[in-house]
CSV table of C-alpha atoms in Angstrom, one decimal:
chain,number,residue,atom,x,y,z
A,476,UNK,CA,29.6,43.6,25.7
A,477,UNK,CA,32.6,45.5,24.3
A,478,UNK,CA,33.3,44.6,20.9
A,479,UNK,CA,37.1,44.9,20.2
A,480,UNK,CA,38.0,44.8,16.6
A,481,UNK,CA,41.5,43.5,14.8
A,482,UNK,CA,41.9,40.6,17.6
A,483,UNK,CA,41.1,37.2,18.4
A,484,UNK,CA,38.2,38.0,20.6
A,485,UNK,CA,36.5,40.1,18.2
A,486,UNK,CA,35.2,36.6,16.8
A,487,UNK,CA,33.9,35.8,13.4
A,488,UNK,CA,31.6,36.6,10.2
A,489,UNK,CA,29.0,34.1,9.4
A,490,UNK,CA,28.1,33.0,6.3
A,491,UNK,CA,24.6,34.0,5.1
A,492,UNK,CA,24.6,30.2,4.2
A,493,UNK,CA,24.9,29.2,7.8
A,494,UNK,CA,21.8,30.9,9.0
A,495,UNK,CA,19.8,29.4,6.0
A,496,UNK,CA,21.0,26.4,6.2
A,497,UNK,CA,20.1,26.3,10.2
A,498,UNK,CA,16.7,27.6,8.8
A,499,UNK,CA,16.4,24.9,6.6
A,500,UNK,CA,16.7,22.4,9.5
A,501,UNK,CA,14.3,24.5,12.4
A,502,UNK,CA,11.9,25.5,9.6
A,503,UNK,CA,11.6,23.1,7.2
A,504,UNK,CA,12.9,20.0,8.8
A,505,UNK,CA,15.4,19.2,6.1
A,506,UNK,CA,18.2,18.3,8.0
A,507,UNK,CA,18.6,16.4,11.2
A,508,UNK,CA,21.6,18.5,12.3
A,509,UNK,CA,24.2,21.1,10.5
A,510,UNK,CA,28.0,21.0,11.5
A,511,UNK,CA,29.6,24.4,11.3
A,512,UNK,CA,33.4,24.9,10.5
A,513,UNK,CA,35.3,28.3,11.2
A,514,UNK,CA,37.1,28.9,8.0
A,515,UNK,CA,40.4,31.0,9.0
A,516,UNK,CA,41.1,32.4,5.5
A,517,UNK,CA,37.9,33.9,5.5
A,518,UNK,CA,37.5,34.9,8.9
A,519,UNK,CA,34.2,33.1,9.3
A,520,UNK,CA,31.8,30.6,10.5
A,521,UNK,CA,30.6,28.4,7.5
A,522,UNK,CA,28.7,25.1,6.9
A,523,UNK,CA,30.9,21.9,6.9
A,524,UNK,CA,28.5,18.8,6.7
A,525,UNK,CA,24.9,18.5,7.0
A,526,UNK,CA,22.8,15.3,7.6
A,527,UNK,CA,20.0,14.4,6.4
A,528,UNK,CA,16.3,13.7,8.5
A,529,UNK,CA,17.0,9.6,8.0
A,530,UNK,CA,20.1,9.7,9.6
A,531,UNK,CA,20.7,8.7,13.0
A,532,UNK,CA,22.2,10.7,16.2
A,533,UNK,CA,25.7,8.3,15.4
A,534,UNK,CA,26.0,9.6,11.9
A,535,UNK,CA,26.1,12.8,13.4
A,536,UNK,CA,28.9,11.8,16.3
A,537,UNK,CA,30.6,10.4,13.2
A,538,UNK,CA,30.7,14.0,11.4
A,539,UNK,CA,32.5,15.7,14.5
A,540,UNK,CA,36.5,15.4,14.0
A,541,UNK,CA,37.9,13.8,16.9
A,542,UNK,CA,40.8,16.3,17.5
A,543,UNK,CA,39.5,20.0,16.3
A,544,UNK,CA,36.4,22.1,17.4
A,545,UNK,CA,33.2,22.7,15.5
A,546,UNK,CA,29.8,24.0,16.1
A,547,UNK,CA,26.7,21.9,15.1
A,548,UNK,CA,23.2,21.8,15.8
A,549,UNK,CA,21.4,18.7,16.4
A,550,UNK,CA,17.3,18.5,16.1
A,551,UNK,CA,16.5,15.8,18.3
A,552,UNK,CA,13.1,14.4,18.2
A,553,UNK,CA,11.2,12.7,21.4
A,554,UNK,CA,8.1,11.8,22.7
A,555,UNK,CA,6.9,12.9,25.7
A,556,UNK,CA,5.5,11.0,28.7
A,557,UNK,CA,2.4,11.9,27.3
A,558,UNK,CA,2.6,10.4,24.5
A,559,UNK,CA,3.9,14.1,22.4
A,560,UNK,CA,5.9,14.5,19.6
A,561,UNK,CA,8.3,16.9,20.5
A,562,UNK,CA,11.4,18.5,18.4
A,563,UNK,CA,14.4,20.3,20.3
A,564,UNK,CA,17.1,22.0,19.2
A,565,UNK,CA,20.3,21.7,20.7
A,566,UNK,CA,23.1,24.2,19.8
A,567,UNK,CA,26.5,21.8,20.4
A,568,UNK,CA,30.2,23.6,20.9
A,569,UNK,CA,32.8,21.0,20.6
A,570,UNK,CA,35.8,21.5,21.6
A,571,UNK,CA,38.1,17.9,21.8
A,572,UNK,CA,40.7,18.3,25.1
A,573,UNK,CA,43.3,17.4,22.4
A,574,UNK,CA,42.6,20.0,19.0
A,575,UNK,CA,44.8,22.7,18.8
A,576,UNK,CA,45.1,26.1,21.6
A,577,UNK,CA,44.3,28.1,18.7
A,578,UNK,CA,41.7,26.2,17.7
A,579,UNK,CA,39.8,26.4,21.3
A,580,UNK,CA,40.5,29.9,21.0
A,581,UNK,CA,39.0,30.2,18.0
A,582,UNK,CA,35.6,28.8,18.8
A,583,UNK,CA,35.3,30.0,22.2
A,584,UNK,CA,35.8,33.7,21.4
A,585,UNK,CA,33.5,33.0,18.4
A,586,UNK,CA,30.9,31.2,20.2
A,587,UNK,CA,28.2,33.6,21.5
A,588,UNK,CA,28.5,35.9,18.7
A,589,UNK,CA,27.2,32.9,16.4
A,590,UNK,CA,25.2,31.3,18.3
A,591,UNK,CA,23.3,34.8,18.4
A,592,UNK,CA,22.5,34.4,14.8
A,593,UNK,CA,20.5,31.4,15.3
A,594,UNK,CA,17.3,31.9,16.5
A,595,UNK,CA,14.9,29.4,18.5
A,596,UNK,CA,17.7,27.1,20.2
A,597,UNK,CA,16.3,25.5,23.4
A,598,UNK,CA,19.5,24.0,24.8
A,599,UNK,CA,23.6,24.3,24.5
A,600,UNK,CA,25.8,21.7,25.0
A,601,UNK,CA,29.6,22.2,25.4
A,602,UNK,CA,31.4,19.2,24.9
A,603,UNK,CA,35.4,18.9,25.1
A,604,UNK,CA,35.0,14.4,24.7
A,605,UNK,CA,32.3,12.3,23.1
A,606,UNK,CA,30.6,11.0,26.7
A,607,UNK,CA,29.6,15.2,26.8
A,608,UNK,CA,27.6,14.3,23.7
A,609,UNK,CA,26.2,11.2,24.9
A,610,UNK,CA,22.3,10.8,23.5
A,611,UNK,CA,21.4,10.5,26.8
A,612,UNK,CA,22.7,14.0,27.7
A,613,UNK,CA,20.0,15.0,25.2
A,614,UNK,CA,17.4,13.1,26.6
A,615,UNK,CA,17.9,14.2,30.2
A,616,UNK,CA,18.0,17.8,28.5
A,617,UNK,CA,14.8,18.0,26.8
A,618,UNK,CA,12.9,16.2,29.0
Protein backbone atom coordinates (compact mmCIF):
# COMPACT_ATOMS: atom_id res chain seq x y z
CA UNK A 1 0.00 0.00 0.00
CA UNK A 2 1.32 3.46 -1.17
CA UNK A 3 1.43 5.78 1.59
CA UNK A 4 0.76 9.36 0.18
CA UNK A 5 1.54 12.13 2.57
CA UNK A 6 -0.11 15.83 2.86
CA UNK A 7 -3.74 14.46 1.77
CA UNK A 8 -6.83 13.09 2.96
CA UNK A 9 -5.97 9.48 2.35
CA UNK A 10 -2.79 9.56 4.04
CA UNK A 11 -5.11 9.03 7.26
CA UNK A 12 -4.33 9.73 10.85
CA UNK A 13 -1.90 9.67 13.99
CA UNK A 14 -3.17 7.69 16.94
CA UNK A 15 -2.91 8.57 20.24
CA UNK A 16 -0.56 6.41 22.38
CA UNK A 17 -3.66 6.62 24.74
CA UNK A 18 -5.81 4.83 22.22
CA UNK A 19 -3.69 1.63 21.98
CA UNK A 20 -3.57 1.56 25.87
CA UNK A 21 -6.65 2.19 26.55
CA UNK A 22 -7.70 -0.78 23.90
CA UNK A 23 -5.09 -2.71 26.01
CA UNK A 24 -6.71 -1.98 28.96
CA UNK A 25 -10.01 -3.56 27.67
CA UNK A 26 -8.29 -6.88 25.66
CA UNK A 27 -5.82 -7.29 28.56
CA UNK A 28 -7.11 -6.42 31.60
CA UNK A 29 -10.80 -6.48 31.08
CA UNK A 30 -11.38 -2.97 32.29
CA UNK A 31 -13.62 -1.73 29.89
CA UNK A 32 -16.54 -3.36 27.99
CA UNK A 33 -15.86 -1.33 24.90
CA UNK A 34 -13.77 2.02 23.96
CA UNK A 35 -15.25 4.61 21.39
CA UNK A 36 -12.69 6.42 19.41
CA UNK A 37 -13.15 10.01 17.94
CA UNK A 38 -10.89 11.48 15.05
CA UNK A 39 -9.80 14.79 16.41
CA UNK A 40 -9.16 17.13 13.24
CA UNK A 41 -7.08 19.70 15.01
CA UNK A 42 -4.72 17.24 15.90
CA UNK A 43 -4.81 15.15 13.00
CA UNK A 44 -5.51 11.96 15.01
CA UNK A 45 -7.47 9.20 16.31
CA UNK A 46 -8.17 9.62 20.16
CA UNK A 47 -10.32 8.05 22.85
CA UNK A 48 -13.89 9.72 23.25
CA UNK A 49 -15.88 7.52 25.86
CA UNK A 50 -15.17 4.33 27.41
CA UNK A 51 -17.61 2.01 29.33
CA UNK A 52 -17.19 0.31 31.96
CA UNK A 53 -17.39 -4.03 32.39
CA UNK A 54 -21.13 -3.44 34.18
CA UNK A 55 -22.49 -1.75 31.45
CA UNK A 56 -24.67 -3.21 29.00
CA UNK A 57 -24.33 -3.58 24.96
CA UNK A 58 -27.27 -0.46 24.98
CA UNK A 59 -25.04 1.81 26.94
CA UNK A 60 -22.72 1.32 24.39
CA UNK A 61 -25.32 1.98 21.26
CA UNK A 62 -26.20 4.99 23.43
CA UNK A 63 -22.34 6.37 23.28
CA UNK A 64 -22.33 6.28 19.32
CA UNK A 65 -23.69 9.90 17.90
CA UNK A 66 -26.43 9.30 15.73
CA UNK A 67 -25.26 11.60 12.83
CA UNK A 68 -21.14 11.49 12.70
CA UNK A 69 -18.67 8.47 12.40
CA UNK A 70 -16.59 6.93 15.19
CA UNK A 71 -14.63 3.84 15.72
CA UNK A 72 -15.22 1.69 18.86
CA UNK A 73 -14.46 -1.65 20.00
CA UNK A 74 -16.96 -3.73 21.77
CA UNK A 75 -15.76 -6.98 24.01
CA UNK A 76 -18.67 -9.04 23.76
CA UNK A 77 -18.90 -11.98 26.12
CA UNK A 78 -20.90 -15.43 25.30
CA UNK A 79 -21.20 -18.75 26.12
CA UNK A 80 -20.78 -21.42 23.87
CA UNK A 81 -23.02 -24.31 22.97
CA UNK A 82 -20.79 -26.05 25.17
CA UNK A 83 -21.38 -24.52 27.88
CA UNK A 84 -17.72 -21.93 27.35
CA UNK A 85 -17.16 -18.68 28.31
CA UNK A 86 -16.00 -16.99 25.46
CA UNK A 87 -14.78 -13.14 24.97
CA UNK A 88 -14.68 -11.55 21.30
CA UNK A 89 -13.55 -8.54 20.15
CA UNK A 90 -15.23 -6.75 17.68
CA UNK A 91 -13.61 -3.67 15.98
CA UNK A 92 -16.96 -1.46 14.89
CA UNK A 93 -16.61 1.52 12.02
CA UNK A 94 -19.61 3.64 12.18
CA UNK A 95 -20.44 5.59 9.75
CA UNK A 96 -24.36 7.12 10.07
CA UNK A 97 -25.88 7.51 6.15
CA UNK A 98 -26.57 11.08 7.40
CA UNK A 99 -22.95 12.51 9.22
CA UNK A 100 -21.16 14.73 7.16
CA UNK A 101 -19.02 13.68 3.44
CA UNK A 102 -16.10 14.79 5.17
CA UNK A 103 -16.71 13.05 8.02
CA UNK A 104 -17.11 9.50 5.98
CA UNK A 105 -14.06 10.47 4.38
CA UNK A 106 -12.35 10.95 7.27
CA UNK A 107 -12.89 7.58 8.88
CA UNK A 108 -12.74 5.54 5.90
CA UNK A 109 -9.40 6.70 4.68
CA UNK A 110 -8.33 6.39 8.37
CA UNK A 111 -9.71 3.10 8.98
CA UNK A 112 -7.19 0.29 8.18
CA UNK A 113 -4.34 2.33 9.25
CA UNK A 114 -5.94 2.31 12.94
CA UNK A 115 -7.32 -0.55 13.06
CA UNK A 116 -3.63 -1.93 12.37
CA UNK A 117 -2.64 -0.62 15.70
CA UNK A 118 -4.96 -2.85 17.54
CA UNK A 119 -3.88 -6.09 17.92
CA UNK A 120 -6.04 -9.41 18.61
CA UNK A 121 -9.52 -8.22 16.91
CA UNK A 122 -11.54 -11.22 15.85
CA UNK A 123 -14.24 -9.43 13.85
CA UNK A 124 -15.13 -5.92 12.08
CA UNK A 125 -18.35 -4.53 11.75
CA UNK A 126 -19.12 -1.58 9.38
CA UNK A 127 -22.23 -0.07 10.29
CA UNK A 128 -23.76 3.12 8.35
CA UNK A 129 -27.49 2.63 10.80
CA UNK A 130 -28.06 1.14 14.21
CA UNK A 131 -29.85 -2.41 12.79
CA UNK A 132 -25.90 -2.97 11.35
CA UNK A 133 -25.08 -2.94 15.05
CA UNK A 134 -27.85 -5.01 16.12
CA UNK A 135 -26.55 -7.52 19.19
CA UNK A 136 -27.64 -10.17 17.26
CA UNK A 137 -25.16 -9.27 14.48
CA UNK A 138 -22.63 -10.01 17.14
CA UNK A 139 -24.04 -13.11 18.17
CA UNK A 140 -24.34 -14.65 14.69
CA UNK A 141 -20.63 -13.26 14.35
CA UNK A 142 -18.93 -14.99 17.15
CA UNK A 143 -20.69 -17.95 17.05
Amino acid sequence: MAFRGGNASSGMGVAEHCKNTYMELQRKKVHRYVVFKIDEKKKEVVVEKTGGPAESYDDFLESLPENDCRYAVYDYDFVTAENCQKSKIFFIAWSPSVSRIRSKMLYATSKDRFRRELQGIHYEIQATDPTEVDLEVLQDRAN
